[in-house]
mmCIF file of C-alpha atoms in Angstrom:
data_model
loop_
_atom_site.group_PDB
_atom_site.id
_atom_site.type_symbol
_atom_site.label_atom_id
_atom_site.label_comp_id
_atom_site.label_asym_id
_atom_site.label_seq_id
_atom_site.Cartn_x
_atom_site.Cartn_y
_atom_site.Cartn_z
ATOM 1 C CA UNK A 1 38.455 -72.705 -64.778
ATOM 2 C CA UNK A 2 34.796 -72.091 -63.999
ATOM 3 C CA UNK A 3 35.444 -72.819 -60.292
ATOM 4 C CA UNK A 4 38.259 -70.264 -60.193
ATOM 5 C CA UNK A 5 36.027 -67.683 -61.864
ATOM 6 C CA UNK A 6 33.195 -68.346 -59.390
ATOM 7 C CA UNK A 7 35.588 -68.069 -56.417
ATOM 8 C CA UNK A 8 36.936 -64.810 -57.810
ATOM 9 C CA UNK A 9 33.389 -63.438 -58.182
ATOM 10 C CA UNK A 10 32.517 -64.540 -54.636
ATOM 11 C CA UNK A 11 35.659 -62.873 -53.263
ATOM 12 C CA UNK A 12 34.901 -59.706 -55.208
ATOM 13 C CA UNK A 13 31.365 -59.650 -53.774
ATOM 14 C CA UNK A 14 32.675 -60.013 -50.243
ATOM 15 C CA UNK A 15 35.175 -57.175 -50.793
ATOM 16 C CA UNK A 16 32.428 -54.980 -52.249
ATOM 17 C CA UNK A 17 30.120 -55.645 -49.284
ATOM 18 C CA UNK A 18 32.926 -54.902 -46.824
ATOM 19 C CA UNK A 19 33.815 -51.742 -48.728
ATOM 20 C CA UNK A 20 30.221 -50.474 -48.588
ATOM 21 C CA UNK A 21 29.922 -51.383 -44.912
ATOM 22 C CA UNK A 22 33.189 -49.774 -43.845
ATOM 23 C CA UNK A 23 32.627 -46.696 -45.992
ATOM 24 C CA UNK A 24 29.219 -46.226 -44.400
ATOM 25 C CA UNK A 25 30.675 -46.515 -40.910
ATOM 26 C CA UNK A 26 33.349 -43.945 -41.728
ATOM 27 C CA UNK A 27 30.782 -41.249 -42.519
ATOM 28 C CA UNK A 28 29.222 -41.065 -39.068
ATOM 29 C CA UNK A 29 31.527 -38.832 -37.005
ATOM 30 C CA UNK A 30 30.610 -37.739 -33.503
ATOM 31 C CA UNK A 31 31.562 -34.761 -31.413
ATOM 32 C CA UNK A 32 33.441 -36.254 -28.487
ATOM 33 C CA UNK A 33 34.421 -35.128 -25.026
ATOM 34 C CA UNK A 34 38.108 -34.715 -24.197
ATOM 35 C CA UNK A 35 38.066 -35.410 -20.465
ATOM 36 C CA UNK A 36 37.170 -38.422 -18.379
ATOM 37 C CA UNK A 37 35.242 -36.350 -15.840
ATOM 38 C CA UNK A 38 33.219 -33.124 -15.986
ATOM 39 C CA UNK A 39 34.938 -29.770 -15.467
ATOM 40 C CA UNK A 40 32.643 -27.257 -13.782
ATOM 41 C CA UNK A 41 32.695 -23.618 -12.709
ATOM 42 C CA UNK A 42 32.318 -22.694 -9.959
ATOM 43 C CA UNK A 43 33.991 -25.782 -8.472
ATOM 44 C CA UNK A 44 32.247 -27.942 -5.874
ATOM 45 C CA UNK A 45 30.673 -27.557 -3.411
ATOM 46 C CA UNK A 46 29.111 -24.554 -5.209
ATOM 47 C CA UNK A 47 26.253 -25.295 -7.619
ATOM 48 C CA UNK A 48 27.698 -25.624 -11.172
ATOM 49 C CA UNK A 49 26.791 -23.001 -13.769
ATOM 50 C CA UNK A 50 29.292 -23.712 -16.531
ATOM 51 C CA UNK A 51 30.787 -26.933 -17.922
ATOM 52 C CA UNK A 52 33.652 -27.385 -20.376
ATOM 53 C CA UNK A 53 32.370 -29.681 -23.139
ATOM 54 C CA UNK A 54 34.948 -30.041 -25.918
ATOM 55 C CA UNK A 55 37.236 -28.136 -28.285
ATOM 56 C CA UNK A 56 38.251 -27.876 -31.943
ATOM 57 C CA UNK A 57 41.648 -27.106 -33.459
ATOM 58 C CA UNK A 58 41.340 -28.585 -36.940
ATOM 59 C CA UNK A 59 39.026 -30.304 -39.388
ATOM 60 C CA UNK A 60 40.099 -33.593 -37.819
ATOM 61 C CA UNK A 61 38.198 -32.705 -34.640
ATOM 62 C CA UNK A 62 34.969 -32.389 -36.615
ATOM 63 C CA UNK A 63 35.112 -34.535 -39.729
ATOM 64 C CA UNK A 64 35.303 -38.321 -39.944
ATOM 65 C CA UNK A 65 38.630 -39.774 -40.981
ATOM 66 C CA UNK A 66 38.524 -42.373 -43.780
ATOM 67 C CA UNK A 67 38.195 -45.919 -42.529
ATOM 68 C CA UNK A 68 41.275 -48.167 -42.685
ATOM 69 C CA UNK A 69 39.742 -50.419 -45.317
ATOM 70 C CA UNK A 70 38.702 -47.437 -47.441
ATOM 71 C CA UNK A 71 42.247 -46.051 -47.325
ATOM 72 C CA UNK A 72 43.569 -49.506 -48.329
ATOM 73 C CA UNK A 73 41.234 -49.701 -51.327
ATOM 74 C CA UNK A 74 41.211 -46.065 -52.499
ATOM 75 C CA UNK A 75 44.262 -44.586 -50.818
ATOM 76 C CA UNK A 76 42.389 -41.336 -49.955
ATOM 77 C CA UNK A 77 44.262 -40.232 -46.860
ATOM 78 C CA UNK A 78 42.325 -37.298 -45.430
ATOM 79 C CA UNK A 79 44.257 -34.046 -45.144
ATOM 80 C CA UNK A 80 43.704 -31.991 -42.006
ATOM 81 C CA UNK A 81 42.835 -28.294 -42.161
ATOM 82 C CA UNK A 82 44.065 -26.427 -39.081
ATOM 83 C CA UNK A 83 42.601 -23.474 -37.239
ATOM 84 C CA UNK A 84 45.811 -21.443 -37.037
ATOM 85 C CA UNK A 85 45.293 -18.185 -35.110
ATOM 86 C CA UNK A 86 41.642 -17.459 -34.409
ATOM 87 C CA UNK A 87 40.220 -14.198 -33.132
ATOM 88 C CA UNK A 88 36.525 -13.396 -33.564
ATOM 89 C CA UNK A 89 33.854 -16.088 -33.541
ATOM 90 C CA UNK A 90 30.158 -16.109 -34.433
ATOM 91 C CA UNK A 91 27.468 -18.760 -34.792
ATOM 92 C CA UNK A 92 24.786 -18.623 -37.459
ATOM 93 C CA UNK A 93 22.383 -21.384 -38.393
ATOM 94 C CA UNK A 94 24.133 -24.692 -37.822
ATOM 95 C CA UNK A 95 27.600 -23.280 -38.433
ATOM 96 C CA UNK A 96 30.378 -21.692 -36.413
ATOM 97 C CA UNK A 97 32.461 -19.014 -38.142
ATOM 98 C CA UNK A 98 35.988 -18.113 -36.971
ATOM 99 C CA UNK A 99 38.185 -15.231 -38.145
ATOM 100 C CA UNK A 100 41.632 -16.726 -38.749
ATOM 101 C CA UNK A 101 44.198 -13.911 -38.663
ATOM 102 C CA UNK A 102 47.072 -15.989 -40.094
ATOM 103 C CA UNK A 103 45.194 -17.709 -42.902
ATOM 104 C CA UNK A 104 43.269 -14.480 -43.635
ATOM 105 C CA UNK A 105 40.159 -16.574 -43.957
ATOM 106 C CA UNK A 106 36.919 -17.424 -42.247
ATOM 107 C CA UNK A 107 37.103 -20.989 -40.885
ATOM 108 C CA UNK A 108 33.630 -22.503 -41.180
ATOM 109 C CA UNK A 109 32.580 -25.441 -38.978
ATOM 110 C CA UNK A 110 29.325 -26.972 -40.211
ATOM 111 C CA UNK A 111 28.216 -28.764 -37.047
ATOM 112 C CA UNK A 112 25.178 -30.470 -38.568
ATOM 113 C CA UNK A 113 27.031 -31.911 -41.580
ATOM 114 C CA UNK A 114 30.361 -32.360 -39.745
ATOM 115 C CA UNK A 115 32.201 -30.411 -42.438
ATOM 116 C CA UNK A 116 35.082 -27.950 -42.179
ATOM 117 C CA UNK A 117 36.059 -25.448 -44.855
ATOM 118 C CA UNK A 118 37.945 -22.204 -45.398
ATOM 119 C CA UNK A 119 36.103 -19.198 -46.801
ATOM 120 C CA UNK A 120 38.695 -17.292 -48.854
ATOM 121 C CA UNK A 121 36.979 -14.867 -51.215
ATOM 122 C CA UNK A 122 38.892 -13.344 -54.117
ATOM 123 C CA UNK A 123 38.976 -9.987 -55.927
ATOM 124 C CA UNK A 124 36.794 -7.302 -54.327
ATOM 125 C CA UNK A 125 35.857 -9.579 -51.427
ATOM 126 C CA UNK A 126 39.411 -10.617 -50.522
ATOM 127 C CA UNK A 127 40.157 -10.568 -46.794
ATOM 128 C CA UNK A 128 43.497 -9.243 -45.531
ATOM 129 C CA UNK A 129 43.131 -9.334 -41.742
ATOM 130 C CA UNK A 130 39.650 -10.438 -40.657
ATOM 131 C CA UNK A 131 39.228 -9.751 -36.924
ATOM 132 C CA UNK A 132 35.531 -10.103 -36.055
ATOM 133 C CA UNK A 133 32.269 -10.841 -37.813
ATOM 134 C CA UNK A 134 28.515 -10.698 -37.425
ATOM 135 C CA UNK A 135 25.325 -11.622 -39.307
ATOM 136 C CA UNK A 136 22.097 -9.792 -40.070
ATOM 137 C CA UNK A 137 18.660 -11.412 -40.096
ATOM 138 C CA UNK A 138 18.936 -12.142 -43.833
ATOM 139 C CA UNK A 139 22.071 -14.218 -43.262
ATOM 140 C CA UNK A 140 24.440 -11.666 -44.788
ATOM 141 C CA UNK A 141 27.893 -11.772 -43.182
ATOM 142 C CA UNK A 142 29.762 -8.626 -42.094
ATOM 143 C CA UNK A 143 33.532 -8.996 -41.548
ATOM 144 C CA UNK A 144 35.627 -6.337 -39.807
ATOM 145 C CA UNK A 145 38.992 -6.333 -41.620
ATOM 146 C CA UNK A 146 41.436 -4.077 -39.770
ATOM 147 C CA UNK A 147 44.224 -4.013 -42.381
ATOM 148 C CA UNK A 148 41.842 -3.537 -45.271
ATOM 149 C CA UNK A 149 40.206 -0.732 -43.254
ATOM 150 C CA UNK A 150 36.701 -1.856 -44.139
ATOM 151 C CA UNK A 151 33.757 -3.955 -43.084
ATOM 152 C CA UNK A 152 33.345 -6.408 -45.970
ATOM 153 C CA UNK A 153 29.862 -7.799 -46.638
ATOM 154 C CA UNK A 154 28.884 -11.167 -48.163
ATOM 155 C CA UNK A 155 25.587 -12.911 -48.851
ATOM 156 C CA UNK A 156 24.848 -16.473 -47.713
ATOM 157 C CA UNK A 157 26.330 -17.881 -50.922
ATOM 158 C CA UNK A 158 29.616 -16.086 -50.260
ATOM 159 C CA UNK A 159 29.173 -13.423 -52.934
ATOM 160 C CA UNK A 160 30.624 -10.000 -52.175
ATOM 161 C CA UNK A 161 27.992 -7.322 -51.537
ATOM 162 C CA UNK A 162 30.394 -4.422 -51.070
ATOM 163 C CA UNK A 163 32.130 -2.801 -48.123
ATOM 164 C CA UNK A 164 31.854 0.027 -45.597
ATOM 165 C CA UNK A 165 34.603 2.585 -44.950
ATOM 166 C CA UNK A 166 38.085 3.099 -46.316
ATOM 167 C CA UNK A 167 41.583 2.553 -44.966
ATOM 168 C CA UNK A 168 42.544 6.230 -44.750
ATOM 169 C CA UNK A 169 39.954 7.017 -42.074
ATOM 170 C CA UNK A 170 38.853 3.682 -40.672
ATOM 171 C CA UNK A 171 40.301 0.743 -38.715
ATOM 172 C CA UNK A 172 37.398 -1.535 -37.772
ATOM 173 C CA UNK A 173 37.997 -4.140 -35.082
ATOM 174 C CA UNK A 174 34.447 -5.417 -34.551
ATOM 175 C CA UNK A 175 30.974 -5.186 -36.044
ATOM 176 C CA UNK A 176 27.442 -5.865 -34.784
ATOM 177 C CA UNK A 177 23.990 -5.664 -36.358
ATOM 178 C CA UNK A 178 20.936 -4.594 -34.385
ATOM 179 C CA UNK A 179 17.619 -3.579 -35.948
ATOM 180 C CA UNK A 180 18.223 -1.238 -38.864
ATOM 181 C CA UNK A 181 21.745 -0.233 -37.816
ATOM 182 C CA UNK A 182 25.309 -1.466 -38.276
ATOM 183 C CA UNK A 183 27.623 -0.770 -35.318
ATOM 184 C CA UNK A 184 31.347 -0.714 -36.046
ATOM 185 C CA UNK A 185 34.074 -0.605 -33.409
ATOM 186 C CA UNK A 186 36.715 1.747 -34.847
ATOM 187 C CA UNK A 187 40.036 1.903 -33.021
ATOM 188 C CA UNK A 188 41.287 4.696 -35.317
ATOM 189 C CA UNK A 189 38.640 7.229 -34.240
ATOM 190 C CA UNK A 190 38.256 5.761 -30.708
ATOM 191 C CA UNK A 191 34.541 5.300 -31.231
ATOM 192 C CA UNK A 192 31.612 3.142 -32.234
ATOM 193 C CA UNK A 193 30.509 4.308 -35.668
ATOM 194 C CA UNK A 194 26.892 3.699 -36.666
ATOM 195 C CA UNK A 195 25.661 3.132 -40.237
ATOM 196 C CA UNK A 196 22.245 2.494 -41.743
ATOM 197 C CA UNK A 197 21.657 -1.162 -42.558
ATOM 198 C CA UNK A 198 19.926 -0.534 -45.881
ATOM 199 C CA UNK A 199 21.972 2.290 -47.386
ATOM 200 C CA UNK A 200 25.208 1.785 -45.319
ATOM 201 C CA UNK A 201 25.437 5.533 -44.828
ATOM 202 C CA UNK A 202 27.157 6.970 -41.765
ATOM 203 C CA UNK A 203 24.710 8.147 -39.093
ATOM 204 C CA UNK A 204 26.578 8.996 -35.889
ATOM 205 C CA UNK A 205 29.306 7.965 -33.433
ATOM 206 C CA UNK A 206 29.452 6.907 -29.792
ATOM 207 C CA UNK A 207 30.607 8.627 -27.665
ATOM 208 C CA UNK A 208 29.868 12.119 -28.938
ATOM 209 C CA UNK A 209 32.834 14.451 -29.466
ATOM 210 C CA UNK A 210 31.838 16.562 -26.445
ATOM 211 C CA UNK A 211 31.299 13.541 -24.162
ATOM 212 C CA UNK A 212 32.472 13.685 -20.558
ATOM 213 C CA UNK A 213 35.803 12.083 -19.704
ATOM 214 C CA UNK A 214 34.176 9.025 -18.113
ATOM 215 C CA UNK A 215 32.300 8.279 -21.345
ATOM 216 C CA UNK A 216 35.306 8.345 -23.679
ATOM 217 C CA UNK A 217 36.903 5.402 -25.468
ATOM 218 C CA UNK A 218 40.668 5.103 -25.910
ATOM 219 C CA UNK A 219 41.454 1.751 -27.577
ATOM 220 C CA UNK A 220 38.132 0.021 -28.257
ATOM 221 C CA UNK A 221 38.700 -3.516 -29.534
ATOM 222 C CA UNK A 222 35.444 -5.443 -29.238
ATOM 223 C CA UNK A 223 31.776 -4.758 -28.771
ATOM 224 C CA UNK A 224 28.382 -6.375 -28.195
ATOM 225 C CA UNK A 225 24.770 -5.204 -28.365
ATOM 226 C CA UNK A 226 22.251 -6.692 -25.908
ATOM 227 C CA UNK A 227 18.557 -7.525 -26.288
ATOM 228 C CA UNK A 228 17.552 -3.975 -25.294
ATOM 229 C CA UNK A 229 19.938 -2.336 -27.746
ATOM 230 C CA UNK A 230 22.494 -1.251 -25.162
ATOM 231 C CA UNK A 231 26.102 -1.297 -26.381
ATOM 232 C CA UNK A 232 29.058 -2.770 -24.474
ATOM 233 C CA UNK A 233 32.606 -1.934 -25.551
ATOM 234 C CA UNK A 234 35.867 -3.539 -24.410
ATOM 235 C CA UNK A 235 38.328 -0.665 -24.100
ATOM 236 C CA UNK A 236 41.919 -1.822 -23.672
ATOM 237 C CA UNK A 237 43.033 1.776 -23.325
ATOM 238 C CA UNK A 238 41.048 2.325 -20.125
ATOM 239 C CA UNK A 239 41.091 -1.304 -18.877
ATOM 240 C CA UNK A 240 37.314 -1.492 -18.604
ATOM 241 C CA UNK A 241 34.032 -2.117 -20.386
ATOM 242 C CA UNK A 242 31.966 0.933 -21.319
ATOM 243 C CA UNK A 243 28.181 0.653 -21.582
ATOM 244 C CA UNK A 244 26.009 3.004 -23.662
ATOM 245 C CA UNK A 245 22.306 3.172 -24.453
ATOM 246 C CA UNK A 246 21.087 2.689 -28.008
ATOM 247 C CA UNK A 247 20.987 6.469 -28.481
ATOM 248 C CA UNK A 248 24.570 6.883 -27.281
ATOM 249 C CA UNK A 249 24.053 7.926 -23.678
ATOM 250 C CA UNK A 250 26.824 6.750 -21.358
ATOM 251 C CA UNK A 251 25.371 4.383 -18.744
ATOM 252 C CA UNK A 252 28.188 2.793 -16.733
ATOM 253 C CA UNK A 253 31.672 1.279 -16.628
ATOM 254 C CA UNK A 254 32.509 -2.277 -15.671
ATOM 255 C CA UNK A 255 35.866 -3.128 -14.122
ATOM 256 C CA UNK A 256 39.119 -1.220 -13.778
ATOM 257 C CA UNK A 257 42.847 -1.780 -14.194
ATOM 258 C CA UNK A 258 44.255 -4.408 -11.853
ATOM 259 C CA UNK A 259 44.828 -8.090 -11.252
ATOM 260 C CA UNK A 260 41.970 -8.814 -8.849
ATOM 261 C CA UNK A 261 38.740 -10.571 -9.765
ATOM 262 C CA UNK A 262 36.469 -8.133 -11.582
ATOM 263 C CA UNK A 263 39.385 -6.099 -12.907
ATOM 264 C CA UNK A 264 41.068 -6.185 -16.334
ATOM 265 C CA UNK A 265 44.519 -6.176 -17.868
ATOM 266 C CA UNK A 266 43.744 -6.736 -21.574
ATOM 267 C CA UNK A 267 39.972 -6.933 -22.189
ATOM 268 C CA UNK A 268 39.043 -8.186 -25.634
ATOM 269 C CA UNK A 269 36.085 -10.322 -26.784
ATOM 270 C CA UNK A 270 32.710 -9.509 -25.265
ATOM 271 C CA UNK A 271 29.164 -10.863 -25.549
ATOM 272 C CA UNK A 272 25.859 -10.655 -23.671
ATOM 273 C CA UNK A 273 23.279 -13.389 -23.059
ATOM 274 C CA UNK A 274 19.495 -12.957 -23.074
ATOM 275 C CA UNK A 275 19.442 -12.380 -19.316
ATOM 276 C CA UNK A 276 21.927 -9.517 -19.534
ATOM 277 C CA UNK A 277 24.964 -11.429 -18.276
ATOM 278 C CA UNK A 278 28.126 -9.927 -19.788
ATOM 279 C CA UNK A 279 31.059 -12.162 -20.785
ATOM 280 C CA UNK A 280 34.454 -10.458 -21.135
ATOM 281 C CA UNK A 281 37.642 -12.150 -22.361
ATOM 282 C CA UNK A 282 40.923 -11.012 -20.798
ATOM 283 C CA UNK A 283 43.882 -12.024 -22.955
ATOM 284 C CA UNK A 284 46.426 -11.303 -20.202
ATOM 285 C CA UNK A 285 44.607 -13.152 -17.403
ATOM 286 C CA UNK A 286 43.668 -15.859 -19.942
ATOM 287 C CA UNK A 287 40.167 -16.176 -18.595
ATOM 288 C CA UNK A 288 36.598 -15.055 -19.193
ATOM 289 C CA UNK A 289 34.764 -13.066 -16.528
ATOM 290 C CA UNK A 290 30.970 -12.989 -16.276
ATOM 291 C CA UNK A 291 29.162 -9.933 -14.873
ATOM 292 C CA UNK A 292 25.489 -9.259 -14.209
ATOM 293 C CA UNK A 293 23.694 -6.324 -15.853
ATOM 294 C CA UNK A 294 24.705 -4.056 -12.959
ATOM 295 C CA UNK A 295 28.375 -4.860 -13.485
ATOM 296 C CA UNK A 296 28.785 -7.190 -10.501
ATOM 297 C CA UNK A 297 31.195 -10.100 -11.033
ATOM 298 C CA UNK A 298 29.419 -13.464 -11.006
ATOM 299 C CA UNK A 299 32.038 -15.955 -12.125
ATOM 300 C CA UNK A 300 35.272 -16.401 -14.075
ATOM 301 C CA UNK A 301 36.516 -19.478 -15.951
ATOM 302 C CA UNK A 302 39.273 -20.854 -18.185
ATOM 303 C CA UNK A 303 42.164 -19.592 -16.062
ATOM 304 C CA UNK A 304 45.737 -20.798 -16.871
ATOM 305 C CA UNK A 305 46.853 -24.133 -15.487
ATOM 306 C CA UNK A 306 43.391 -25.642 -15.368
ATOM 307 C CA UNK A 307 42.173 -28.740 -17.166
ATOM 308 C CA UNK A 308 40.363 -26.576 -19.724
ATOM 309 C CA UNK A 309 42.698 -23.579 -19.807
ATOM 310 C CA UNK A 310 42.628 -20.839 -22.432
ATOM 311 C CA UNK A 311 45.832 -19.676 -24.138
ATOM 312 C CA UNK A 312 45.782 -16.029 -25.219
ATOM 313 C CA UNK A 313 41.998 -16.008 -25.642
ATOM 314 C CA UNK A 314 40.497 -13.398 -27.953
ATOM 315 C CA UNK A 315 36.873 -13.935 -28.988
ATOM 316 C CA UNK A 316 33.688 -15.090 -27.285
ATOM 317 C CA UNK A 317 30.117 -15.598 -28.439
ATOM 318 C CA UNK A 318 26.932 -17.188 -27.126
ATOM 319 C CA UNK A 319 24.618 -19.469 -29.095
ATOM 320 C CA UNK A 320 21.278 -21.056 -28.232
ATOM 321 C CA UNK A 321 20.590 -22.911 -31.495
ATOM 322 C CA UNK A 322 23.402 -25.500 -31.465
ATOM 323 C CA UNK A 323 23.070 -26.811 -27.921
ATOM 324 C CA UNK A 324 21.332 -30.051 -28.960
ATOM 325 C CA UNK A 325 24.447 -31.074 -30.925
ATOM 326 C CA UNK A 326 26.549 -30.827 -27.757
ATOM 327 C CA UNK A 327 24.033 -31.839 -25.076
ATOM 328 C CA UNK A 328 25.292 -35.434 -24.988
ATOM 329 C CA UNK A 329 28.618 -34.116 -23.679
ATOM 330 C CA UNK A 330 27.027 -32.563 -20.610
ATOM 331 C CA UNK A 331 27.132 -34.379 -17.311
ATOM 332 C CA UNK A 332 23.798 -36.165 -16.640
ATOM 333 C CA UNK A 333 23.330 -33.959 -13.574
ATOM 334 C CA UNK A 334 23.746 -30.746 -15.601
ATOM 335 C CA UNK A 335 21.279 -29.153 -18.031
ATOM 336 C CA UNK A 336 22.631 -26.804 -20.711
ATOM 337 C CA UNK A 337 20.768 -23.560 -21.394
ATOM 338 C CA UNK A 338 23.113 -22.237 -24.080
ATOM 339 C CA UNK A 339 26.637 -22.618 -25.450
ATOM 340 C CA UNK A 340 29.645 -20.353 -24.973
ATOM 341 C CA UNK A 341 32.378 -20.434 -27.646
ATOM 342 C CA UNK A 342 35.817 -18.995 -26.799
ATOM 343 C CA UNK A 343 38.785 -18.751 -29.176
ATOM 344 C CA UNK A 344 42.421 -19.197 -28.092
ATOM 345 C CA UNK A 345 45.136 -17.857 -30.368
ATOM 346 C CA UNK A 346 47.626 -20.479 -29.207
ATOM 347 C CA UNK A 347 47.569 -23.933 -27.628
ATOM 348 C CA UNK A 348 45.769 -27.106 -28.575
ATOM 349 C CA UNK A 349 42.229 -25.803 -28.016
ATOM 350 C CA UNK A 350 41.682 -23.114 -30.638
ATOM 351 C CA UNK A 351 37.911 -23.116 -30.103
ATOM 352 C CA UNK A 352 36.683 -24.181 -26.673
ATOM 353 C CA UNK A 353 33.015 -25.057 -26.163
ATOM 354 C CA UNK A 354 31.353 -24.496 -22.795
ATOM 355 C CA UNK A 355 27.788 -25.091 -21.706
ATOM 356 C CA UNK A 356 26.067 -22.578 -19.418
ATOM 357 C CA UNK A 357 23.259 -24.097 -17.407
ATOM 358 C CA UNK A 358 22.159 -25.406 -14.045
ATOM 359 C CA UNK A 359 22.025 -28.528 -11.943
ATOM 360 C CA UNK A 360 19.043 -30.738 -12.719
#
């Protein structure tokens, strides 16, 4: 009897040790690369400037699945949370935030902790159709909700801080924070509306009502503000990008209607890097075009049929802080300077991650 008891205790100890070991192994997920070989733009023999690194479409692409032994012991099969139909994307701290227009939520990818969650506020903070989002220097989050007709504001803990605008006179499609101002892309008034950051009071609009024809906006959908405070607006109504100074002066147009390189069919997401390079998503061409600060086309990537194609892309953003988490995915001959995140509303790559850089 004593021998049986001792054997049972020994077996239990072995099971416990295995359980601890396997459980520990199951909590160390890694971001992995999808392809056997590197995918670069421009293609060889040109010097590479952009590499496709990986993509995310659900929590399963980020979080660790329970180990087989753990599932056998505890039966905790991990449920997968999908990214359903993403539009706008922003990076803040160690997290990536995605506006999900079907789930009416903000999908949050915590890259450092390898955690995925939905942000679905209730009551006064409830989101109806979040399209784009941005952050101020305090970490407060500003969400442009087109169906609610407001920019909804939250603190870092997710508490509602109020909202800007109302549905009867406002249809925000994008929002950006620069200095002491909030810039809102408003498709209803065909303008960029500017509010004070502290009091959220309306200040002015771009372009002015008496602006020349070349300066007007028709269907502005997305916007970006560069390091100098200049404002870039994707205008689907005129098939181009309009650039204004911080005080609202019209500076230039980028692109025109057409199907040639450097032209647009359905311009949407837009962002600008620290060197003034302008990234513009075209949902119809299903690519992203990169222009220099003078509006000259430098490169385009993600075109249909490629190994890292985009499917109805919508949003794009640039991030410098997270590159170390993805640097192991870069080809040894390529050094990443910053990351480029692009959302696709369909397909199996809802968030594609690219590295912009140069050959070592």
